Short mmCIF file of C-alpha atoms and ligand atoms in Angstrom, two decimals:
data_model
loop_
_atom_site.label_atom_id
_atom_site.label_comp_id
_atom_site.label_asym_id
_atom_site.label_seq_id
_atom_site.Cartn_x
_atom_site.Cartn_y
_atom_site.Cartn_z
CA MET A 1 90.23 160.17 133.88
CA LYS A 2 88.06 161.19 136.70
CA THR A 3 88.68 159.11 139.94
CA PHE A 4 85.93 158.52 142.76
CA PHE A 5 88.00 158.00 145.81
CA PHE A 6 85.75 156.15 148.62
CA ASN A 7 86.42 156.66 152.25
CA PHE A 8 84.28 155.30 154.82
CA GLU A 9 84.34 155.96 158.52
CA LYS A 10 85.38 152.99 160.62
CA GLY A 11 82.25 151.31 161.80
CA LEU A 12 79.95 152.76 159.07
CA ASP A 13 76.86 150.38 158.64
CA GLU A 14 77.63 148.09 155.59
CA LYS A 15 74.04 149.21 153.78
CA TYR A 16 75.19 152.97 153.68
CA ILE A 17 78.69 152.22 152.13
CA ASN A 18 76.64 149.84 149.50
CA TRP A 19 74.23 152.89 149.00
CA THR A 20 77.17 155.31 148.58
CA LYS A 21 78.50 153.11 145.83
CA GLU A 22 75.33 152.49 144.04
CA ALA A 23 74.50 156.30 144.23
CA VAL A 24 77.73 157.08 142.65
CA GLN A 25 77.29 154.50 139.97
CA ASP A 26 73.73 155.70 139.18
CA PHE A 27 75.53 159.27 138.92
CA ILE A 28 78.10 157.93 136.29
CA ASN A 29 75.42 156.06 134.40
CA LEU A 30 73.75 159.35 133.71
CA PHE A 31 76.47 160.07 131.32
CA PRO A 32 76.86 157.04 129.17
CA GLU A 33 78.80 158.86 126.84
CA TYR A 34 81.44 159.85 129.09
CA LYS A 35 81.46 156.45 131.45
CA ASP A 36 84.70 155.16 130.44
CA ASN A 37 86.49 158.63 132.05
CA PHE A 38 85.24 157.66 135.60
CA ALA A 39 86.87 155.04 137.95
CA ILE A 40 86.13 153.90 141.37
CA LYS A 41 88.75 153.43 144.25
CA GLU A 42 88.85 152.64 147.59
CA GLY A 43 90.96 153.83 150.30
CA ASN A 44 93.20 156.68 151.56
CA LEU A 45 95.07 158.92 149.41
CA PRO A 46 98.80 158.98 149.87
CA TYR A 47 100.61 162.50 149.40
CA LYS A 48 104.06 162.11 148.35
CA ASN A 49 105.95 165.09 149.75
CA ILE A 50 105.85 168.00 151.72
CA ASP A 51 105.39 170.34 149.09
CA THR A 52 102.29 169.07 147.89
CA LEU A 53 100.99 169.36 151.40
CA GLU A 54 102.18 172.85 151.53
CA THR A 55 99.79 173.56 148.62
CA ILE A 56 97.24 171.89 150.22
CA VAL A 57 97.53 173.97 153.22
CA GLU A 58 97.38 177.23 151.01
CA MET A 59 94.23 176.00 149.52
CA ASN A 60 92.42 174.97 152.36
CA LYS A 61 93.46 178.40 153.97
CA ASN A 62 91.70 180.07 151.02
CA VAL A 63 88.62 177.87 151.51
CA TYR A 64 88.19 178.66 155.17
CA GLN A 65 88.72 182.44 154.26
CA LYS A 66 86.24 182.56 151.80
CA ARG A 67 83.48 181.33 154.27
CA GLY A 68 84.81 183.42 156.81
CA ASP A 69 86.44 180.52 159.21
CA VAL A 70 89.38 180.46 160.88
CA PHE A 71 91.94 177.65 159.27
CA ASP A 72 93.63 175.57 161.92
CA GLU A 73 96.95 174.83 160.57
CA GLN A 74 98.15 172.85 163.47
CA SER A 75 95.22 170.30 163.35
CA PHE A 76 95.27 170.22 159.56
CA TRP A 77 99.13 168.69 159.94
CA GLN A 78 97.69 166.05 162.55
CA MET A 79 95.20 164.78 160.23
CA PHE A 80 98.16 163.11 158.21
CA ASP A 81 100.13 159.68 159.20
CA ARG A 82 103.75 160.02 158.12
CA LEU A 83 104.56 156.93 156.67
CA PRO A 84 108.00 155.07 156.94
CA ASP A 85 109.06 156.50 153.62
CA GLY A 86 108.86 160.05 154.59
CA SER A 87 105.53 160.41 152.60
CA TYR A 88 102.10 161.11 154.19
CA LYS A 89 99.04 159.41 154.14
CA ALA A 90 95.60 161.48 154.40
CA SER A 91 93.47 159.24 156.99
CA LEU A 92 90.07 159.95 157.28
CA GLN A 93 89.75 158.46 160.54
CA LYS A 94 92.28 160.50 162.15
CA GLN A 95 90.44 163.59 160.53
CA ILE A 96 87.27 162.57 161.73
CA ALA A 97 88.48 162.22 165.35
CA LEU A 98 89.94 165.81 165.10
CA ALA A 99 86.75 167.21 163.67
CA SER A 100 84.39 165.35 166.23
CA ARG A 101 83.25 166.81 169.47
CA GLY A 102 80.42 165.68 171.73
CA GLY A 103 79.81 162.27 169.61
CA MET A 104 79.06 164.53 166.32
CA VAL A 105 81.44 165.62 163.59
CA ASP A 106 82.04 168.78 162.04
CA ILE A 107 81.87 167.80 158.36
CA GLN A 108 82.74 171.27 157.13
CA LYS A 109 86.29 170.57 158.62
CA LEU A 110 86.56 167.38 156.41
CA SER A 111 86.93 169.24 153.34
CA CYS A 112 90.45 170.06 154.42
CA LEU A 113 91.69 167.08 152.90
CA GLN A 114 89.63 167.14 149.39
CA SER A 115 92.90 168.38 147.36
CA ASP A 116 94.97 166.85 144.90
CA SER A 117 98.50 165.59 144.98
CA ALA A 118 99.26 167.44 141.70
CA GLY A 119 98.61 170.91 143.66
CA ASN A 120 95.79 173.40 143.32
CA GLN A 121 95.40 173.08 139.82
CA TYR A 122 92.14 171.60 139.41
CA SER A 123 92.00 169.26 136.48
CA ALA A 124 90.29 166.24 135.12
CA SER A 125 92.73 163.98 136.80
CA THR A 126 92.12 165.47 140.44
CA PRO A 127 90.29 162.57 142.44
CA ILE A 128 86.83 163.08 143.92
CA LEU A 129 86.92 161.78 147.86
CA ILE A 130 83.51 160.64 148.64
CA ASN A 131 83.70 160.68 152.47
CA VAL A 132 80.87 159.20 154.62
CA THR A 133 80.71 159.28 158.34
CA LYS A 134 79.04 157.45 160.72
CA GLN A 135 78.59 160.12 163.11
CA ARG A 136 75.89 162.75 162.97
CA ALA A 137 77.08 166.43 162.15
CA HIS A 138 77.00 169.40 163.98
CA GLY A 139 74.28 171.80 162.48
CA ASN A 140 72.57 168.75 160.92
CA ILE A 141 73.98 168.97 157.95
CA ARG A 142 73.70 166.10 155.62
CA GLY A 143 76.05 166.65 152.91
CA ILE A 144 78.79 169.32 152.01
CA SER A 145 80.56 169.40 148.66
CA THR A 146 83.25 171.25 147.02
CA GLU A 147 85.11 170.89 143.54
CA LEU A 148 87.19 168.52 145.13
CA GLY A 149 84.65 166.12 146.65
CA ILE A 150 81.78 165.48 149.13
CA ASN A 151 81.22 164.88 152.83
CA ILE A 152 77.90 162.89 153.90
CA SER A 153 77.05 162.14 157.30
CA ALA A 154 75.24 158.98 157.18
CA GLY A 155 74.48 159.30 161.00
CA THR A 156 72.36 162.81 159.90
CA CYS A 157 70.51 161.06 157.33
CA ALA A 158 69.43 158.17 159.81
CA ALA A 159 68.05 160.33 162.30
CA LEU A 160 65.66 161.97 160.38
CA GLY A 161 63.15 159.03 160.49
CA TYR A 162 63.17 157.47 157.36
CA GLN A 163 63.14 153.70 157.04
CA GLY A 164 63.80 150.83 154.82
CA GLU A 165 63.58 151.88 151.09
CA ASP A 166 62.69 155.51 151.95
CA LEU A 167 65.81 156.02 153.83
CA LYS A 168 68.27 154.38 151.11
CA ALA A 169 66.68 156.87 148.19
CA TYR A 170 66.83 159.76 150.85
CA PHE A 171 70.55 159.15 151.25
CA LYS A 172 71.19 158.50 147.74
CA ASP A 173 69.38 161.50 146.70
CA ILE A 174 71.80 163.40 149.02
CA VAL A 175 74.88 161.84 147.76
CA ILE A 176 74.07 162.74 144.07
CA HIS A 177 72.82 166.11 145.10
CA GLU A 178 76.26 166.94 146.15
CA LEU A 179 77.79 165.16 143.24
CA GLY A 180 75.60 167.60 141.10
CA HIS A 181 77.31 170.44 142.74
CA THR A 182 80.86 168.90 142.28
CA PHE A 183 80.23 168.64 138.48
CA ASN A 184 78.95 172.23 138.32
CA ALA A 185 75.29 171.63 137.61
CA THR A 186 74.26 174.79 138.98
CA HIS A 187 77.20 177.07 138.29
CA GLU A 188 77.06 180.88 138.66
CA GLY A 189 75.45 182.77 135.87
CA ARG A 190 73.44 179.74 134.78
CA GLN A 191 69.61 180.39 133.84
CA ASN A 192 66.98 179.26 136.57
CA THR A 193 69.58 179.14 139.35
CA VAL A 194 69.31 180.68 142.80
CA ASN A 195 71.83 181.38 145.32
CA ASN A 196 70.58 179.98 148.75
CA LEU A 197 73.39 178.03 150.62
CA GLY A 198 75.43 177.77 147.46
CA MET A 199 73.60 177.90 143.87
CA HIS A 200 70.87 175.93 143.20
CA CYS A 201 68.45 174.91 140.54
CA THR A 202 64.71 176.61 140.71
CA ASP A 203 62.82 173.48 139.07
CA LYS A 204 60.90 171.85 141.99
CA ASN A 205 61.26 168.49 140.52
CA CYS A 206 65.09 168.77 140.12
CA LEU A 207 67.56 166.91 142.56
CA MET A 208 69.29 170.26 142.54
CA TYR A 209 66.52 172.49 143.93
CA GLU A 210 67.52 174.36 146.64
CA TYR A 211 64.85 172.31 149.21
CA ALA A 212 65.62 169.11 147.63
CA TYR A 213 66.27 167.68 151.05
CA THR A 214 62.91 168.55 152.68
CA ASP A 215 60.14 165.82 153.12
CA GLU A 216 58.11 167.71 150.59
CA SER A 217 60.56 167.77 148.00
CA PHE A 218 61.48 164.06 148.57
CA ASN A 219 58.07 163.00 148.35
CA ARG A 220 57.28 164.78 145.37
CA ARG A 221 60.37 163.52 143.49
CA LYS A 222 59.76 160.12 144.35
CA LYS A 223 57.37 159.82 141.27
CA LEU A 224 60.09 161.27 139.09
CA LYS A 225 62.23 159.04 136.79
CA GLU A 226 65.22 161.57 136.11
CA PRO A 227 66.95 162.81 139.12
CA PHE A 228 68.14 166.23 137.29
CA CYS A 229 66.42 168.87 135.26
CA GLN A 230 67.35 169.30 131.45
CA ASP A 231 69.35 172.75 132.44
CA CYS A 232 71.43 170.59 135.27
CA MET A 233 72.13 167.84 133.05
CA ALA A 234 73.25 170.24 130.28
CA SER A 235 75.61 172.21 132.91
CA MET A 236 77.33 169.02 133.77
CA ARG A 237 77.74 167.46 130.32
CA ASP A 238 79.11 171.23 129.64
CA TYR A 239 81.66 170.72 132.34
CA MET A 240 82.47 167.14 131.59
CA GLN A 241 83.59 168.30 128.06
CA ASN A 242 84.87 171.66 128.31
CA VAL A 243 86.44 171.64 131.68
CA LEU A 244 87.45 168.19 132.31
CA SER A 245 87.85 167.36 128.90
CA PHE A 246 86.18 163.94 128.88
CA GLU A 247 86.79 162.01 125.90
CA ARG A 248 83.42 160.89 124.36
CA LYS A 249 82.86 157.17 123.49
CA ASN A 250 82.66 156.52 119.52
CA PRO A 251 80.82 156.69 117.40
CA ASN A 252 79.59 160.29 117.92
CA HIS A 253 75.80 159.90 116.72
CA ILE A 254 72.99 157.25 116.35
CA THR A 255 71.98 156.20 112.63
CA LEU A 256 68.38 155.35 111.99
CA ASP A 257 67.18 153.72 108.80
CA ASP A 258 63.94 152.83 107.26
CA GLU A 259 65.39 149.55 105.80
CA GLU A 260 66.55 146.39 107.70
CA ASN A 261 70.15 146.09 108.04
CA GLN A 262 71.33 143.53 105.51
CA ALA A 263 74.07 142.09 107.83
CA THR A 264 72.43 138.80 109.24
CA THR A 265 75.77 137.49 111.05
CA PRO A 266 77.47 139.13 113.78
CA ALA A 267 80.51 141.17 112.93
CA THR A 268 82.71 139.43 115.18
CA SER A 269 82.50 136.26 117.34
CA ASN A 270 82.89 138.24 120.92
CA THR A 271 80.41 141.03 119.98
CA ASP A 272 79.28 143.24 122.88
CA THR A 273 75.51 142.62 122.91
CA SER A 274 75.05 144.77 126.07
CA PHE A 275 73.18 147.43 124.11
CA LYS A 276 70.36 145.00 123.68
CA THR A 277 69.80 145.29 127.23
CA ASP A 278 69.25 148.99 126.77
CA LEU A 279 66.87 148.63 123.61
CA ARG A 280 64.72 146.11 125.05
CA ALA A 281 64.33 147.97 128.45
CA MET A 282 63.14 151.03 126.35
CA PHE A 283 61.05 149.45 123.77
CA LYS A 284 59.15 146.75 126.05
CA ILE A 285 58.02 149.87 128.36
CA SER A 286 56.95 151.57 125.50
CA ALA A 287 55.03 148.95 124.08
CA LEU A 288 53.39 148.14 127.36
CA ARG A 289 52.30 151.95 127.64
CA GLN A 290 50.45 151.60 124.28
CA ASN A 291 48.79 148.36 125.25
CA ALA A 292 50.61 146.56 122.25
CA GLN A 293 52.63 143.17 122.39
CA TYR A 294 56.33 143.27 122.70
CA ASP A 295 58.27 140.38 120.84
CA GLU A 296 62.10 139.77 120.50
CA ASP A 297 64.03 137.31 118.13
CA ALA A 298 66.17 135.80 121.27
CA GLN A 299 68.08 133.90 118.57
CA ALA A 300 69.19 136.60 116.47
CA ALA A 301 72.82 138.06 116.83
CA HIS A 302 71.37 141.54 116.60
CA TYR A 303 68.71 143.30 118.36
CA VAL A 304 65.33 142.27 116.68
CA ALA A 305 62.19 143.14 118.16
CA THR A 306 58.39 143.61 117.05
CA ILE A 307 55.77 145.59 118.54
CA THR A 308 52.28 144.55 117.29
CA HIS A 309 49.51 146.89 118.14
CA THR A 310 45.78 146.11 118.76
CA ASP A 311 44.93 146.97 115.08
CA GLY A 312 47.14 144.33 113.69
CA CYS A 313 50.00 147.04 112.73
CA VAL A 314 53.46 145.62 113.40
CA ASP A 315 56.50 148.18 114.05
CA LYS A 316 59.72 146.32 113.42
CA ILE A 317 63.48 147.41 115.42
CA THR A 318 66.49 145.96 114.23
CA ALA A 319 69.82 147.30 115.61
CA THR A 320 73.38 145.80 114.70
CA ASN A 321 74.83 147.80 117.45
CA LYS A 322 73.87 150.52 119.99
CA THR A 323 74.12 153.08 117.38
CA THR A 324 72.88 151.61 114.03
CA ILE A 325 69.23 151.27 113.93
CA ALA A 326 66.67 150.48 111.57
CA LEU A 327 62.87 150.94 112.00
CA THR A 328 60.11 149.40 109.73
CA ALA A 329 56.44 148.78 109.73
CA LYS A 330 53.78 146.78 108.21
CA ASP A 331 49.73 147.07 108.41
CA ARG A 332 47.58 144.38 109.23
CA ASP A 333 47.72 142.83 105.58
CA GLY A 334 51.20 142.96 105.37
CA ASN A 335 51.79 146.05 103.53
CA PRO A 336 54.94 148.35 104.18
CA LYS A 337 53.75 151.78 106.07
CA ILE A 338 55.49 154.33 108.30
CA PRO A 339 55.90 153.32 111.75
CA ASP A 340 53.97 154.17 114.65
CA MET A 341 55.13 157.85 115.80
CA GLN A 342 55.77 156.91 119.48
CA ARG A 343 58.72 154.40 118.02
CA PHE A 344 60.56 157.76 116.64
CA ARG A 345 59.88 159.49 120.17
CA ASP A 346 61.58 156.03 121.70
CA ILE A 347 64.54 156.41 119.60
CA VAL A 348 64.82 160.08 120.16
CA ALA A 349 64.51 159.27 123.81
CA TYR A 350 67.05 156.84 123.59
CA ALA A 351 69.73 159.41 121.89
CA LYS A 352 69.17 161.91 124.61
CA LYS A 353 69.79 159.34 127.00
CA GLN A 354 73.32 159.27 125.65
CA ASN A 355 73.68 162.92 124.58
CA LEU A 356 74.23 161.75 120.79
CA PRO A 357 72.78 163.42 117.85
CA ILE A 358 70.60 161.50 115.12
CA LYS A 359 71.83 160.85 111.79
CA PHE A 360 69.09 160.36 109.03
CA GLY A 361 70.49 157.43 107.31
CA ASN A 362 69.24 156.03 103.80
CA ILE A 363 66.00 157.07 104.61
CA LYS A 364 63.62 156.69 101.39
CA ALA A 365 60.28 157.57 102.67
CA PRO A 366 59.73 161.53 103.33
CA GLU A 367 56.99 161.01 105.78
CA PHE A 368 59.27 158.97 107.59
CA LYS A 369 62.09 161.83 107.91
CA ALA A 370 59.05 164.04 108.95
CA CYS A 371 58.44 161.64 111.69
CA LEU A 372 61.89 161.66 112.89
CA MET A 373 62.20 165.49 112.86
CA ILE A 374 59.09 165.66 114.65
CA ALA A 375 60.14 163.64 117.38
CA CYS A 376 63.94 165.35 117.60
CA LEU A 377 62.13 168.88 117.41
CA GLU A 378 59.73 167.92 120.05
CA ALA A 379 62.36 166.98 122.46
CA ASP A 380 63.11 169.34 125.52
CA PRO A 381 65.71 170.79 124.59
CA PRO A 382 65.46 169.35 120.79
CA VAL A 383 67.92 166.41 119.76
CA GLN A 384 70.42 167.59 117.27
CA MET A 385 69.71 166.09 113.71
CA ILE A 386 72.64 165.26 111.10
CA GLY A 387 71.58 164.85 107.29
CA ALA A 388 68.01 166.10 108.15
CA PRO A 389 66.33 167.35 104.85
CA GLU A 390 65.90 171.12 104.46
CA MET A 391 62.30 172.39 105.46
CA ASN A 392 61.87 173.74 101.97
CA ASN A 393 58.45 173.56 99.67
CA GLU A 394 60.06 171.10 97.78
CA PHE A 395 60.25 168.51 100.79
CA LEU A 396 56.95 169.87 102.24
CA GLN A 397 55.17 169.01 98.96
CA LYS A 398 56.24 165.35 99.20
CA LEU A 399 54.14 164.96 102.56
CA ALA A 400 50.42 164.52 102.72
CA PRO A 401 48.78 167.74 103.91
CA GLU A 402 48.17 166.52 107.28
CA MET A 403 51.89 165.57 108.02
CA GLN A 404 53.03 168.98 106.44
CA ASN A 405 50.95 170.42 109.20
CA LYS A 406 52.21 168.43 111.98
CA LEU A 407 55.73 169.45 110.97
CA LYS A 408 55.11 173.09 110.35
CA ASN A 409 53.18 173.24 113.97
CA THR A 410 56.29 171.57 115.63
CA VAL A 411 58.92 174.08 113.87
CA ASP A 412 56.69 177.26 114.74
CA GLY A 413 55.99 175.84 118.32
CA LEU A 414 59.60 175.71 118.71
CA LYS A 415 60.05 179.35 117.35
CA ASN A 416 57.42 180.49 119.98
CA LYS A 417 59.09 179.19 122.94
CA GLN A 418 61.75 181.38 124.38
CA GLN A 419 65.12 180.17 123.35
CA LEU A 420 67.44 181.69 125.46
CA PRO A 421 70.92 182.01 124.49
CA GLN A 422 73.64 179.77 126.29
CA GLN A 423 74.97 181.48 128.93
CA PRO A 424 78.87 181.92 128.83
CA TYR A 425 80.60 178.83 130.40
CA LYS A 426 82.23 180.08 133.75
CA GLN A 427 85.79 178.36 135.24
CA PRO A 428 84.63 176.28 138.29
CA LYS A 429 86.10 177.50 141.69
CA ILE A 430 85.86 176.05 144.95
CA VAL A 431 82.33 176.60 146.49
CA LEU A 432 81.24 174.90 149.53
CA GLN A 433 77.71 173.95 149.49
CA GLN A 434 75.86 172.38 152.17
CA GLU A 435 72.32 170.87 152.82
CA THR A 436 71.88 171.93 156.40
CA ASN A 437 68.30 173.01 157.56
CA GLY A 438 66.29 170.78 159.66
CA ARG A 439 63.11 169.31 158.68
ZN1 LIG B 1 67.98 171.38 137.88
ZN1 LIG B 2 73.01 171.75 147.52
#
């Protein structure tokens, strides 16, 4: 379990508190398969005994040494409140007071407390501190991060001149960018990274881009839906899976069938229907983009929706839960047909969002299989397939010539793309990252 520990400076405007919480939730939502591994708490971290604190002192000495700063042990001890039972409480308010001069805070110093009561063994259970200060930061620093937490200066963000929704979006971007560092989005040795103020992504549309905090980047990114590029997402998933050993939610794949599910009654009375929301959002928007009509059977226990195209063809989607989907289609005269290609792409996008492979269910029509394969292979990176047919002559001959070519072209396109080998994963280490340059 990975716990986010919120720590807000006293007197911080409520809106920043809400935006911080929203940003952390948005970040968690990017990883639906690991959602259950996250928890959120508010307040100070209590440290049980003196040995632990000594370990923290050692850790912080190392961090300071690495960045060429002098670690002030005396002021470190002053950051703690001794409680009546002899244990210590890490107090953000006290820490901020000590790190402040001239009405500004040195948020690099706040990184001192970003350690774990379990000592310097970084693990899945190490909490992540989310410290947000009201004060502006020296050096115009918006945010800074380590593997153990992030410090954000709301004061600095507020002084940049953004207003309203822009200020909110900018502030949330800074929080999510720093979380990206904490979850090792741009670790050393990864492709498409550059070392400038810490490791950053070279994709200009990615929030981990080295100049993501500039006006230019902010405005460019405003039009984009996804905060992170595929490389950064893959790194973070890798980190969650292999370093934090997060448990994945079951089941582990999405099954697609070309025949409607037989079950007509809900399996249990308290069936969770929240999956309908995700499917609805996706198919509704997709239908709208195609200028097609979206309808949903609100009375049905399962998710049942139809998409009617202007030519009279109807795609029908039924889902008994979030991972068991059936897709069928009829032409204007009611004869069965292969569903619109966009439906396959929708389902692949849905699987991708959850980082799940797609299992080929009891699919009878070869053309249906081919469409699903194309959609999976077209995705960047391709979505893993379970039970896909082998691409041999026997299978290809079952397809109409046009479909054969489409499938072959997709496979060839993939081969031509430079498929770089996966970089070996490196154990994370504490690295300070900061967003500092003025605008
Ligand atoms: Zn990136
Ligand atoms: Zn950064």
